[in-house]
């Protein structure tokens, strides 16, 4: 919940705009700032204060805790020119909130945290969205300063995690004497020779079995002993797992709760289906599965890995790192869950920077590898973090490009596959997902597709039912295209033509327009927009009778109205009401 604090008329008006823009997300704190601001700070997840930074600091100073726990507070000036994150820039989300505020109210976010202004990652947040935690005692300040000052820093990770990029002075490799190091590991590590930040990834699952009445202390001691002798960090344990039957076993539940681990349970039937190294006939007779600890650890580690036989992980599959160990009344086994790669399919919009969504910008900065057509990559270059690997490609290499992106993600990387407009509309989204297996996570970010950008230029041509048809016969037989144009003509749909022409494709648009002209009046409006929202945008309208397709090239989108579409003051308008008059 975002608390809104405003004390002036202008502030209250702006607060009302935020409340309207973010329904159900905000709450207004009324009354004088001296009471409203502390109340909001105490209750809300984040605060937008229409107050001076100085006044805000004075009121909040006695309440400040730590940068990890304080809510993000953003101050907005009276003229709405600036949104200034004052506390909780990273963990409290104030930097992001400032960007959201300016997206609604206009003005500029004033970001003062060093890592953001230089475009690199904040170390205290690194991997946070993957569940990484920073090992206490880590030297965040020294390593962070080393990164910012361009010093050589090593990064070692045992597995490939879909992490955002670090700047080029952070080089892969094990720690070297005196060189600041970042280490991602679930293993207990010996003291390092130089300043070090250790991240604990959530890679381990502890499988537990117990007989009735097991004391919590016995299970706890066994867990410690097993983790310790295997050299594994308890901070990397993401969950404990056992059989449904043990979900109310008090000692077990208490030992797990004490550590703050979630407990997942499985039916004996599901556990019995897991091949394990140490099945036990005695256990099978007692609980209906030959293994509890090993099978539960493996099942929980493999969950969400619905991997398909045709697309095996490049990374090692989940596996037992420690087989079953037993004490008098308990068993413990530990499985490791390998990371899943992340493929974002990101539409960058039709051209204009302010039509690239904030979410697309965030995904571009989240990716370590960005794949796309070189002309689109150039458009977004400035948004990428230093250290991002860019894989450009030329026109006509769609399949290779998609395969490259999927391959990088299958290796565990965070990859963004970009496309203009929406990356799923006549673009790379489908070839990528045709080959992507279940072992990677896929995130789709919609973009403003050319039809919408062009429609906005032309007026309101899409006010009623419409179709998108690509005239490219590269992947589609012309007969199929013609068949769809004919059907759209019969259904009296407004039609948006993508790929209407190219150097080799010179007769298709004429033919398609002729088919439409057979079923709608000669006065039906036709609109075209070239380079919509890009520099040099041009556009025009005509009628089916007067339109000259020679103005159209591959950077143009053509919209043909339905029989009901009209030109009003030069703008294409398709009315919302539709009185069906069977088309001619
Ligand atoms: N994924 C893209 C479409 C790719 S197909 C999207 O969602 O917009 C390429 C065709 O889209 C071009 O031939 C042209 O017809 C159209 N197009 C893309 N961007 C355009 C723009 N800015 N202005 C006009 N047409 C555009």
Coordinates of C-alpha atoms and ligand atoms in Angstrom, one line a residue:
X1 CA 0.0 0.0 0.0
X2 CA 1.3 3.4 -0.9
X3 CA 0.6 6.2 1.5
X4 CA -0.1 9.7 0.1
X5 CA 0.6 12.7 2.2
X6 CA -0.4 16.2 0.9
X7 CA -1.0 19.4 2.7
X8 CA -1.5 22.0 0.0
X9 CA -4.2 22.3 -2.7
X10 CA -1.8 21.5 -5.5
X11 CA -0.4 18.5 -3.5
X12 CA -3.9 17.2 -2.8
X13 CA -4.9 17.5 -6.5
X14 CA -1.7 15.6 -7.5
X15 CA -2.3 13.0 -4.8
X16 CA -5.8 12.5 -6.2
X17 CA -4.4 11.8 -9.6
X18 CA -2.1 9.1 -8.2
X19 CA -5.0 7.6 -6.3
X20 CA -7.0 7.5 -9.6
X21 CA -4.1 6.1 -11.6
X22 CA -3.4 3.3 -9.1
X23 CA -6.7 2.1 -7.9
X24 CA -6.7 0.0 -4.7
X25 CA -3.0 0.7 -4.2
X26 CA -3.0 4.0 -2.3
X27 CA -4.3 5.5 0.9
X28 CA -4.5 9.2 1.8
X29 CA -3.2 10.3 5.1
X30 CA -4.9 13.6 5.9
X31 CA -4.2 16.2 8.6
X32 CA -1.0 18.2 9.3
X33 CA 2.2 16.8 7.9
X34 CA 3.6 16.4 11.5
X35 CA 1.0 13.6 12.1
X36 CA 0.2 12.4 8.7
X37 CA 3.7 11.7 7.5
X38 CA 4.8 9.6 10.5
X39 CA 1.5 7.7 10.4
X40 CA 2.1 6.9 6.7
X41 CA 5.7 5.9 7.4
X42 CA 4.6 3.6 10.1
X43 CA 1.9 1.8 8.1
X44 CA 2.5 2.0 4.4
X45 CA 4.9 0.0 2.2
X46 CA 5.9 3.2 0.6
X47 CA 5.0 6.9 0.8
X48 CA 4.6 9.7 -1.6
X49 CA 4.9 13.0 0.2
X50 CA 4.0 16.3 -1.5
X51 CA 6.4 18.1 0.9
X52 CA 9.8 19.7 0.8
X53 CA 12.7 17.2 1.3
X54 CA 13.9 19.2 4.3
X55 CA 10.5 19.0 6.1
X56 CA 10.3 15.3 5.3
X57 CA 13.7 14.6 6.7
X58 CA 13.0 16.5 9.9
X59 CA 9.8 14.7 10.5
X60 CA 11.1 11.2 9.7
X61 CA 14.6 11.5 11.2
X62 CA 13.5 10.1 14.6
X63 CA 11.7 7.2 12.9
X64 CA 14.4 6.0 10.6
X65 CA 15.5 2.4 11.0
X66 CA 17.6 0.7 8.4
X67 CA 17.7 0.9 4.6
X68 CA 16.6 -2.7 4.5
X69 CA 13.4 -2.1 6.5
X70 CA 12.3 1.5 6.0
X71 CA 9.5 2.1 3.5
X72 CA 10.5 4.0 0.4
X73 CA 9.7 7.7 0.7
X74 CA 9.4 9.9 -2.4
X75 CA 9.0 13.7 -2.1
X76 CA 7.3 15.6 -4.9
X77 CA 7.7 19.4 -5.2
X78 CA 4.7 21.7 -5.4
X79 CA 5.2 22.3 -9.2
X80 CA 5.4 18.6 -9.8
X81 CA 8.8 19.0 -11.5
X82 CA 10.7 16.4 -9.4
X83 CA 10.1 13.2 -7.6
X84 CA 13.0 12.6 -5.1
X85 CA 13.5 9.2 -3.4
X86 CA 14.5 10.2 0.1
X87 CA 14.6 6.8 1.9
X88 CA 14.5 3.2 0.9
X89 CA 15.8 3.8 -2.7
X90 CA 16.4 0.1 -3.3
X91 CA 14.8 -2.2 -0.8
X92 CA 12.0 0.2 -0.1
X93 CA 11.4 0.7 -3.8
X94 CA 11.6 4.5 -3.7
X95 CA 13.7 4.7 -6.9
X96 CA 11.1 2.7 -8.8
X97 CA 8.2 4.6 -7.1
X98 CA 9.7 7.9 -8.2
X99 CA 9.8 6.7 -11.8
X100 CA 6.1 5.6 -11.5
X101 CA 5.1 8.9 -9.9
X102 CA 6.7 10.9 -12.8
X103 CA 5.1 8.5 -15.3
X104 CA 1.7 9.7 -13.9
X105 CA 2.4 13.3 -12.9
X106 CA 5.2 14.2 -15.4
X107 CA 8.4 15.7 -14.1
X108 CA 11.7 13.9 -13.4
X109 CA 12.8 11.3 -11.0
X110 CA 15.9 12.5 -9.1
X111 CA 17.9 9.4 -8.5
X112 CA 20.9 9.9 -6.2
X113 CA 22.0 6.4 -5.4
X114 CA 25.4 5.9 -7.0
X115 CA 24.9 2.5 -8.5
X116 CA 21.7 3.7 -10.3
X117 CA 23.2 6.9 -11.7
X118 CA 26.0 4.9 -13.2
X119 CA 23.7 2.3 -14.4
X120 CA 25.1 -0.7 -12.5
X121 CA 23.4 -3.0 -10.1
X122 CA 23.1 -2.3 -6.4
X123 CA 24.9 -5.0 -4.6
X124 CA 22.5 -5.2 -1.7
X125 CA 19.8 -6.0 -4.2
X126 CA 21.8 -8.3 -6.5
X127 CA 19.9 -11.4 -7.2
X128 CA 17.2 -10.4 -4.6
X129 CA 14.4 -11.3 -7.1
X130 CA 15.9 -14.8 -7.4
X131 CA 15.9 -15.2 -3.6
X132 CA 19.6 -14.4 -3.0
X133 CA 20.5 -13.3 0.4
X134 CA 23.7 -11.6 1.5
X135 CA 25.9 -13.6 3.9
X136 CA 26.3 -11.5 7.0
X137 CA 29.8 -10.1 7.3
X138 CA 30.0 -9.5 3.6
X139 CA 31.9 -6.5 2.6
X140 CA 29.2 -4.7 0.6
X141 CA 30.8 -1.3 0.9
X142 CA 34.3 -2.2 -0.2
X143 CA 33.2 -4.4 -3.1
X144 CA 30.6 -1.9 -4.2
X145 CA 33.2 0.9 -4.2
X146 CA 35.6 -1.3 -6.1
X147 CA 33.0 -1.9 -8.8
X148 CA 32.1 1.8 -9.1
X149 CA 35.7 2.8 -9.3
X150 CA 36.4 0.4 -12.1
X151 CA 38.7 -1.8 -10.2
X152 CA 39.0 -5.5 -11.1
X153 CA 36.5 -7.6 -9.2
X154 CA 36.0 -11.4 -9.6
X155 CA 32.7 -13.1 -9.8
X156 CA 32.3 -16.8 -9.1
X157 CA 29.1 -18.7 -9.4
X158 CA 28.9 -22.5 -9.3
X159 CA 25.8 -22.6 -11.4
X160 CA 24.5 -20.1 -14.0
X161 CA 21.9 -17.9 -12.4
X162 CA 19.7 -15.6 -14.5
X163 CA 21.4 -12.5 -12.9
X164 CA 21.5 -9.0 -14.3
X165 CA 24.8 -7.9 -15.8
X166 CA 27.6 -6.4 -13.8
X167 CA 30.0 -3.9 -15.3
X168 CA 32.9 -5.2 -17.4
X169 CA 35.4 -4.7 -14.6
X170 CA 33.7 -7.6 -12.8
X171 CA 35.3 -10.6 -14.4
X172 CA 34.3 -14.3 -14.0
X173 CA 36.7 -16.3 -12.0
X174 CA 37.6 -17.5 -8.5
X175 CA 38.9 -15.2 -5.8
X176 CA 42.4 -13.9 -6.2
X177 CA 44.6 -12.6 -3.3
X178 CA 43.8 -9.0 -2.6
X179 CA 41.2 -8.7 -5.4
X180 CA 37.6 -7.9 -4.3
X181 CA 35.3 -10.8 -4.9
X182 CA 31.7 -11.7 -5.4
X183 CA 30.8 -15.3 -4.7
X184 CA 27.5 -17.0 -5.3
X185 CA 27.5 -20.3 -3.5
X186 CA 25.5 -22.6 -1.3
X187 CA 28.8 -24.0 0.1
X188 CA 30.4 -23.0 3.3
X189 CA 33.5 -21.1 2.2
X190 CA 36.8 -20.6 3.8
X191 CA 37.7 -17.0 4.8
X192 CA 38.6 -15.0 1.6
X193 CA 41.9 -13.2 1.0
X194 CA 40.3 -9.9 0.0
X195 CA 37.0 -7.9 0.5
X196 CA 34.2 -10.4 -0.4
X197 CA 30.5 -10.4 -0.8
X198 CA 28.9 -13.9 -0.5
X199 CA 25.4 -14.4 -1.9
X200 CA 23.4 -17.4 -0.8
X201 CA 21.2 -18.6 -3.6
X202 CA 18.0 -20.6 -2.6
X203 CA 19.3 -23.8 -4.1
X204 CA 18.9 -26.5 -1.4
X205 CA 16.0 -28.5 -0.2
X206 CA 16.2 -30.5 3.0
X207 CA 14.2 -33.7 2.9
X208 CA 13.1 -35.0 6.3
X209 CA 11.7 -38.2 7.7
X210 CA 10.8 -38.9 11.3
X211 CA 9.2 -41.4 13.5
X212 CA 6.4 -40.5 15.9
X213 CA 7.4 -38.4 18.8
X214 CA 10.8 -37.3 17.5
X215 CA 12.1 -34.4 19.6
X216 CA 12.7 -31.1 17.7
X217 CA 16.2 -31.0 19.1
X218 CA 17.1 -34.3 17.5
X219 CA 16.0 -33.3 14.0
X220 CA 17.6 -29.9 14.4
X221 CA 20.9 -31.5 15.5
X222 CA 20.8 -33.9 12.6
X223 CA 20.1 -31.1 10.0
X224 CA 23.0 -29.1 11.4
X225 CA 25.3 -32.2 11.3
X226 CA 24.3 -33.2 7.8
X227 CA 24.6 -29.6 6.3
X228 CA 27.8 -29.0 8.2
X229 CA 29.6 -32.2 7.2
X230 CA 28.6 -31.7 3.6
X231 CA 29.9 -28.1 3.8
X232 CA 26.6 -26.6 2.9
X233 CA 25.1 -23.3 4.1
X234 CA 21.7 -23.4 5.9
X235 CA 21.1 -20.0 4.4
X236 CA 20.8 -21.6 0.9
X237 CA 17.9 -23.9 2.1
X238 CA 14.8 -22.7 0.3
X239 CA 12.4 -25.3 1.9
X240 CA 12.1 -28.5 3.9
X241 CA 10.1 -31.3 2.5
X242 CA 8.5 -34.4 4.0
X243 CA 5.5 -36.7 3.6
X244 CA 1.9 -35.5 4.1
X245 CA 1.8 -38.0 7.0
X246 CA 4.4 -36.0 8.9
X247 CA 2.8 -32.6 8.4
X248 CA 1.6 -32.7 12.0
X249 CA 4.7 -34.3 13.5
X250 CA 5.4 -31.7 16.2
X251 CA 9.1 -32.0 16.6
X252 CA 9.6 -31.9 12.8
X253 CA 7.3 -28.9 12.3
X254 CA 9.0 -27.1 15.2
X255 CA 12.5 -27.7 13.9
X256 CA 11.5 -26.4 10.5
X257 CA 9.6 -23.4 11.8
X258 CA 12.5 -22.4 14.0
X259 CA 14.6 -21.8 10.9
X260 CA 11.9 -20.0 9.0
X261 CA 11.8 -22.5 6.2
X262 CA 8.6 -23.3 4.4
X263 CA 7.5 -27.0 4.8
X264 CA 6.2 -28.7 1.7
X265 CA 4.6 -32.2 2.0
X266 CA 3.9 -34.9 -0.6
X267 CA 1.6 -37.9 -0.6
X268 CA 3.1 -41.4 0.0
X269 CA 2.0 -42.2 -3.6
X270 CA 3.9 -39.3 -5.1
X271 CA 7.0 -40.1 -3.0
X272 CA 6.9 -43.8 -3.9
X273 CA 7.2 -42.8 -7.6
X274 CA 10.6 -41.1 -7.1
X275 CA 13.7 -43.3 -7.8
X276 CA 16.1 -42.9 -4.8
X277 CA 19.5 -44.4 -3.9
X278 CA 18.4 -45.8 -0.5
X279 CA 14.9 -47.2 -0.6
X280 CA 13.8 -49.1 2.6
X281 CA 11.3 -52.0 2.7
X282 CA 10.7 -51.2 6.4
X283 CA 9.7 -47.6 5.6
X284 CA 7.5 -48.7 2.8
X285 CA 5.6 -51.0 5.1
X286 CA 5.2 -48.3 7.7
X287 CA 4.2 -45.3 5.5
X288 CA 3.5 -46.7 2.0
X289 CA 6.7 -45.3 0.3
X290 CA 10.1 -46.8 0.4
X291 CA 11.7 -43.3 0.9
X292 CA 10.6 -40.1 2.6
X293 CA 13.6 -37.9 3.1
X294 CA 15.3 -38.6 -0.2
X295 CA 12.2 -38.7 -2.3
X296 CA 10.7 -35.5 -0.7
X297 CA 13.9 -33.6 -1.2
X298 CA 14.1 -34.6 -4.8
X299 CA 10.4 -33.9 -5.5
X300 CA 10.6 -30.5 -3.9
X301 CA 13.8 -29.6 -5.7
X302 CA 12.3 -30.7 -9.0
X303 CA 9.0 -29.0 -8.6
X304 CA 8.2 -26.4 -11.3
X305 CA 10.7 -28.3 -13.5
X306 CA 8.1 -29.8 -15.7
X307 CA 10.8 -30.5 -18.2
X308 CA 10.0 -32.0 -21.4
X309 CA 11.9 -34.9 -22.8
X310 CA 12.6 -33.0 -26.0
X311 CA 14.2 -30.0 -24.4
X312 CA 16.5 -31.2 -21.6
X313 CA 18.1 -28.6 -19.4
X314 CA 21.5 -27.6 -20.4
X315 CA 22.2 -27.3 -16.6
X316 CA 22.4 -30.3 -14.5
X317 CA 19.0 -31.5 -13.3
X318 CA 18.0 -31.4 -9.7
X319 CA 19.8 -34.1 -7.7
X320 CA 20.7 -35.4 -4.3
X321 CA 23.8 -33.7 -2.8
X322 CA 23.6 -35.6 0.4
X323 CA 21.9 -39.0 0.6
X324 CA 19.9 -40.1 3.6
X325 CA 21.5 -39.8 7.0
X326 CA 19.7 -41.2 10.1
X327 CA 19.6 -40.6 13.8
X328 CA 17.5 -42.6 16.2
X329 CA 14.1 -41.1 15.1
X330 CA 14.9 -38.9 12.1
X331 CA 16.3 -39.0 8.6
X332 CA 17.7 -36.1 6.5
X333 CA 18.7 -35.9 2.9
X334 CA 19.5 -32.8 0.8
X335 CA 18.8 -32.1 -2.8
X336 CA 20.0 -29.2 -5.0
X337 CA 17.7 -27.4 -7.3
X338 CA 19.5 -25.8 -10.3
X339 CA 18.5 -22.4 -11.4
X340 CA 16.1 -21.8 -14.2
X341 CA 17.0 -19.5 -17.0
X342 CA 14.8 -16.5 -17.8
X343 CA 13.7 -15.4 -21.2
X344 CA 11.9 -12.0 -21.5
X345 CA 10.1 -11.4 -24.8
X346 CA 10.1 -7.6 -24.9
X347 CA 8.2 -5.3 -27.2
X348 CA 10.0 -2.0 -27.5
X349 CA 7.1 -0.2 -29.1
X350 CA 6.8 1.4 -32.6
X351 CA 9.7 3.8 -32.2
X352 CA 9.1 6.8 -29.9
X353 CA 11.0 6.4 -26.6
X354 CA 8.0 7.3 -24.5
X355 CA 6.0 4.5 -26.1
X356 CA 8.5 2.0 -24.8
X357 CA 6.8 0.9 -21.5
X358 CA 8.5 1.3 -18.2
X359 CA 8.2 -2.5 -17.8
X360 CA 10.0 -3.0 -21.1
X361 CA 12.8 -0.7 -19.9
X362 CA 13.0 -2.6 -16.6
X363 CA 13.3 -6.0 -18.4
X364 CA 16.0 -4.6 -20.7
X365 CA 18.0 -3.6 -17.6
X366 CA 17.2 -7.0 -16.0
X367 CA 18.7 -9.0 -18.9
X368 CA 22.4 -10.0 -19.1
X369 CA 22.0 -10.9 -22.8
X370 CA 19.9 -8.9 -25.2
X371 CA 19.0 -10.5 -28.6
X372 CA 17.4 -8.7 -31.5
X373 CA 17.6 -7.1 -34.9
X374 CA 20.5 -4.7 -34.9
X375 CA 18.4 -1.6 -35.8
X376 CA 16.2 -2.3 -32.7
X377 CA 19.1 -2.9 -30.5
X378 CA 20.6 0.4 -31.4
X379 CA 17.3 2.1 -30.4
X380 CA 17.5 0.8 -26.9
X381 CA 21.3 0.7 -26.4
X382 CA 21.3 3.6 -23.9
X383 CA 18.9 1.7 -21.6
X384 CA 21.1 -1.3 -21.2
X385 CA 23.4 -1.7 -18.2
X386 CA 27.1 -1.7 -18.7
X387 CA 28.2 -5.3 -19.1
X388 CA 25.2 -6.4 -21.1
X389 CA 26.0 -8.9 -23.8
X390 CA 24.3 -7.7 -27.0
X391 CA 23.6 -10.3 -29.8
X392 CA 22.6 -8.3 -32.9
X393 CA 21.5 -10.0 -36.1
X394 CA 20.5 -8.9 -39.6
X395 CA 17.1 -9.1 -41.2
X396 CA 15.9 -12.6 -42.2
X397 CA 17.7 -14.5 -39.4
X398 CA 14.6 -14.9 -37.2
X399 CA 15.0 -18.6 -36.5
X400 CA 18.6 -18.3 -35.7
X401 CA 18.0 -15.3 -33.5
X402 CA 15.2 -17.0 -31.6
X403 CA 17.3 -20.2 -31.2
X404 CA 20.2 -18.1 -29.9
X405 CA 18.0 -16.4 -27.3
X406 CA 16.5 -19.7 -26.1
X407 CA 19.9 -21.4 -26.0
X408 CA 21.3 -18.6 -23.7
X409 CA 18.3 -18.9 -21.4
X410 CA 18.6 -22.7 -21.4
X411 CA 22.1 -22.2 -20.1
X412 CA 20.6 -20.3 -17.2
X413 CA 21.1 -16.7 -18.3
X414 CA 18.7 -13.8 -18.1
X415 CA 17.9 -13.1 -21.7
X416 CA 15.7 -10.4 -23.4
X417 CA 14.5 -11.1 -26.9
X418 CA 13.4 -7.8 -28.3
X419 CA 11.1 -6.8 -31.2
X420 CA 9.6 -3.6 -32.4
X421 CA 6.0 -2.9 -31.5
X422 CA 4.9 -6.1 -29.8
X423 CA 7.5 -8.8 -29.9
X424 CA 4.8 -11.4 -30.3
X425 CA 3.0 -9.8 -33.3
X426 CA 4.5 -11.0 -36.6
X427 CA 7.8 -11.3 -34.6
X428 CA 10.2 -13.4 -32.7
X429 CA 7.9 -14.4 -29.8
X430 CA 6.5 -17.5 -31.6
X431 CA 9.6 -19.0 -33.1
X432 CA 11.3 -18.6 -29.6
X433 CA 8.5 -20.3 -27.7
X434 CA 8.2 -23.0 -30.4
X435 CA 11.6 -24.2 -29.4
X436 CA 11.7 -23.1 -25.7
X437 CA 11.3 -26.0 -23.3
X438 CA 9.6 -26.0 -19.9
X439 CA 12.9 -25.7 -18.1
X440 CA 13.1 -21.9 -18.6
X441 CA 10.9 -19.1 -17.2
X442 CA 9.4 -16.9 -19.8
X443 CA 8.2 -13.4 -19.2
X444 CA 6.2 -11.5 -21.9
X445 CA 6.2 -7.7 -22.0
X446 CA 3.6 -6.3 -24.4
X447 CA 4.4 -3.4 -26.6
X448 CA 2.5 -0.9 -28.6
X449 CA 2.1 -2.7 -31.9
X450 CA 2.2 -0.8 -35.3
X451 CA -1.5 -1.1 -35.8
X452 CA -2.2 0.8 -32.6
X453 CA 0.5 3.4 -33.3
X454 CA -0.9 4.0 -36.8
X455 CA -4.5 4.0 -35.7
X456 CA -3.7 6.8 -33.2
X457 CA -2.2 8.9 -36.0
X458 CA -5.1 8.3 -38.3
X459 CA -7.9 8.9 -35.8
X460 CA -10.1 6.1 -34.4
X461 CA -10.2 3.5 -37.2
X462 CA -10.3 0.6 -34.8
X463 CA -13.5 1.6 -33.1
X464 CA -15.2 -1.6 -34.2
X465 CA -14.1 -5.1 -35.2
X466 CA -10.9 -5.4 -37.1
X467 CA -8.4 -7.8 -38.4
X468 CA -4.6 -7.8 -38.7
X469 CA -3.3 -9.4 -41.9
X470 CA 0.3 -9.6 -43.0
X471 CA 0.9 -9.5 -46.7
X472 CA 4.3 -11.1 -46.4
X473 CA 4.3 -14.3 -48.4
X474 CA 7.7 -15.2 -47.0
X475 CA 6.3 -17.7 -44.5
X476 CA 2.7 -17.9 -45.9
X477 CA 1.4 -19.1 -49.3
X478 CA -0.3 -16.2 -51.1
X479 CA -3.4 -18.3 -51.5
X480 CA -3.8 -18.4 -47.7
X481 CA -3.3 -14.7 -47.5
X482 CA -5.9 -14.1 -50.2
X483 CA -8.3 -16.4 -48.6
X484 CA -8.1 -14.3 -45.3
X485 CA -8.4 -11.0 -47.1
X486 CA -11.5 -12.4 -48.8
X487 CA -13.0 -13.5 -45.5
X488 CA -12.2 -10.1 -43.9
X489 CA -13.9 -8.5 -46.9
X490 CA -17.0 -10.7 -46.5
X491 CA -17.1 -9.9 -42.7
X492 CA -16.8 -6.2 -43.3
X493 CA -13.9 -6.0 -40.9
X494 CA -11.6 -3.0 -40.7
X495 CA -8.2 -4.4 -41.9
X496 CA -4.7 -3.5 -40.7
X497 CA -2.1 -4.6 -43.3
X498 CA 1.3 -5.4 -41.8
X499 CA 4.2 -5.9 -44.3
X500 CA 2.2 -4.4 -47.1
X501 CA 5.1 -4.0 -49.5
X502 CA 8.8 -4.4 -50.0
X503 CA 11.2 -4.2 -52.9
X504 CA 10.1 -7.6 -54.1
X505 CA 6.6 -7.5 -52.8
X506 CA 5.0 -5.0 -55.1
X507 CA 1.6 -6.4 -56.3
X508 CA 0.1 -8.0 -53.2
X509 CA -1.3 -4.8 -51.7
X510 CA -3.0 -3.8 -54.9
X511 CA -4.6 -7.3 -55.1
X512 CA -5.7 -7.2 -51.5
X513 CA -7.3 -3.7 -51.9
X514 CA -9.1 -5.0 -55.0
X515 CA -10.6 -7.8 -53.0
X516 CA -11.8 -5.4 -50.3
X517 CA -13.1 -3.0 -52.9
X518 CA -15.3 -5.8 -54.2
X519 CA -17.2 -5.8 -50.9
X520 CA -17.2 -2.2 -49.7
X521 CA -18.0 1.2 -51.3
X522 CA -15.4 3.0 -53.4
X523 CA -15.6 5.9 -50.9
X524 CA -14.3 3.6 -48.0
X525 CA -11.4 5.4 -46.3
X526 CA -7.9 4.0 -46.5
X527 CA -5.2 5.3 -44.1
X528 CA -1.4 4.8 -44.2
X529 CA 1.3 5.7 -41.8
X530 CA 5.0 5.4 -42.5
X531 CA 7.4 5.3 -39.6
X532 CA 4.7 5.8 -37.0
X533 CA 6.1 7.7 -34.0
X534 CA 9.6 7.7 -35.5
X535 CA 11.5 10.7 -36.8
X536 CA 10.1 11.5 -40.3
X537 CA 6.7 10.0 -39.7
X538 CA 4.3 10.6 -42.6
X539 CA 0.8 9.6 -43.1
X540 CA -2.2 10.1 -45.3
X541 CA -5.8 9.1 -46.1
X542 CA -7.6 8.4 -49.3
X543 CA -10.4 6.2 -50.4
X544 CA -10.4 2.8 -51.9
X545 CA -11.1 4.4 -55.3
X546 CA -8.3 7.0 -55.0
X547 CA -5.6 5.3 -53.0
X548 CA -2.3 4.9 -54.7
X549 CA -0.3 1.9 -53.2
X550 CA 2.9 3.4 -54.6
X551 CA 3.2 5.5 -51.4
X552 CA 3.5 2.3 -49.4
X553 CA 6.8 0.5 -48.4
X554 CA 7.9 -2.0 -45.8
X555 CA 7.9 0.7 -43.1
X556 CA 4.3 1.5 -43.6
X557 CA 1.1 0.2 -42.1
X558 CA -2.1 0.4 -44.0
X559 CA -5.6 0.5 -42.5
X560 CA -8.6 0.0 -44.7
X561 CA -12.0 1.0 -43.1
X562 CA -15.1 -1.1 -43.0
X563 CA -18.2 0.0 -45.0
X564 CA -19.1 2.1 -41.9
X565 CA -15.8 3.9 -41.5
X566 CA -15.9 7.6 -42.5
X567 CA -13.5 10.5 -42.7
X568 CA -14.5 13.2 -40.2
X569 CA -12.4 16.4 -40.4
X570 CA -9.8 14.3 -42.1
X571 CA -9.7 11.7 -39.4
X572 CA -10.6 8.1 -39.9
X573 CA -13.5 7.1 -37.6
X574 CA -15.1 3.7 -37.3
X575 CA -18.4 4.1 -35.4
X576 CA -19.0 2.0 -32.2
X577 CA -22.5 1.1 -33.2
X578 CA -22.9 -1.3 -36.0
X579 CA -26.1 -1.6 -37.9
X580 CA -25.5 -4.5 -40.1
X581 CA -26.2 -3.9 -43.7
X582 CA -25.1 -7.0 -45.5
X583 CA -22.0 -5.8 -47.5
X584 CA -22.5 -5.8 -51.3
Ligands
LIG1 N1 6.2 -6.7 -34.2 C1 5.8 -5.5 -35.0 C2 5.4 -5.9 -36.4 C3 6.5 -6.6 -37.2 S1 6.0 -6.8 -38.9 C4 4.7 -4.7 -34.3 O1 4.1 -5.2 -33.4 O2 4.5 -3.6 -34.7 C5 6.7 -5.4 -39.7 C6 5.6 -4.5 -40.2 O3 5.0 -3.8 -39.2 C7 6.1 -3.5 -41.2 O4 6.3 -3.9 -42.5 C8 5.1 -2.4 -41.1 O5 4.0 -2.8 -41.8 C9 4.7 -2.5 -39.6 N2 5.4 -1.5 -38.8 C10 6.2 -1.8 -37.7 N3 6.5 -0.6 -37.1 C11 5.9 0.4 -37.8 C12 5.9 1.8 -37.7 N4 6.6 2.4 -36.7 N5 5.2 2.5 -38.5 C13 4.5 1.9 -39.5 N6 4.5 0.6 -39.7 C14 5.2 -0.2 -38.9

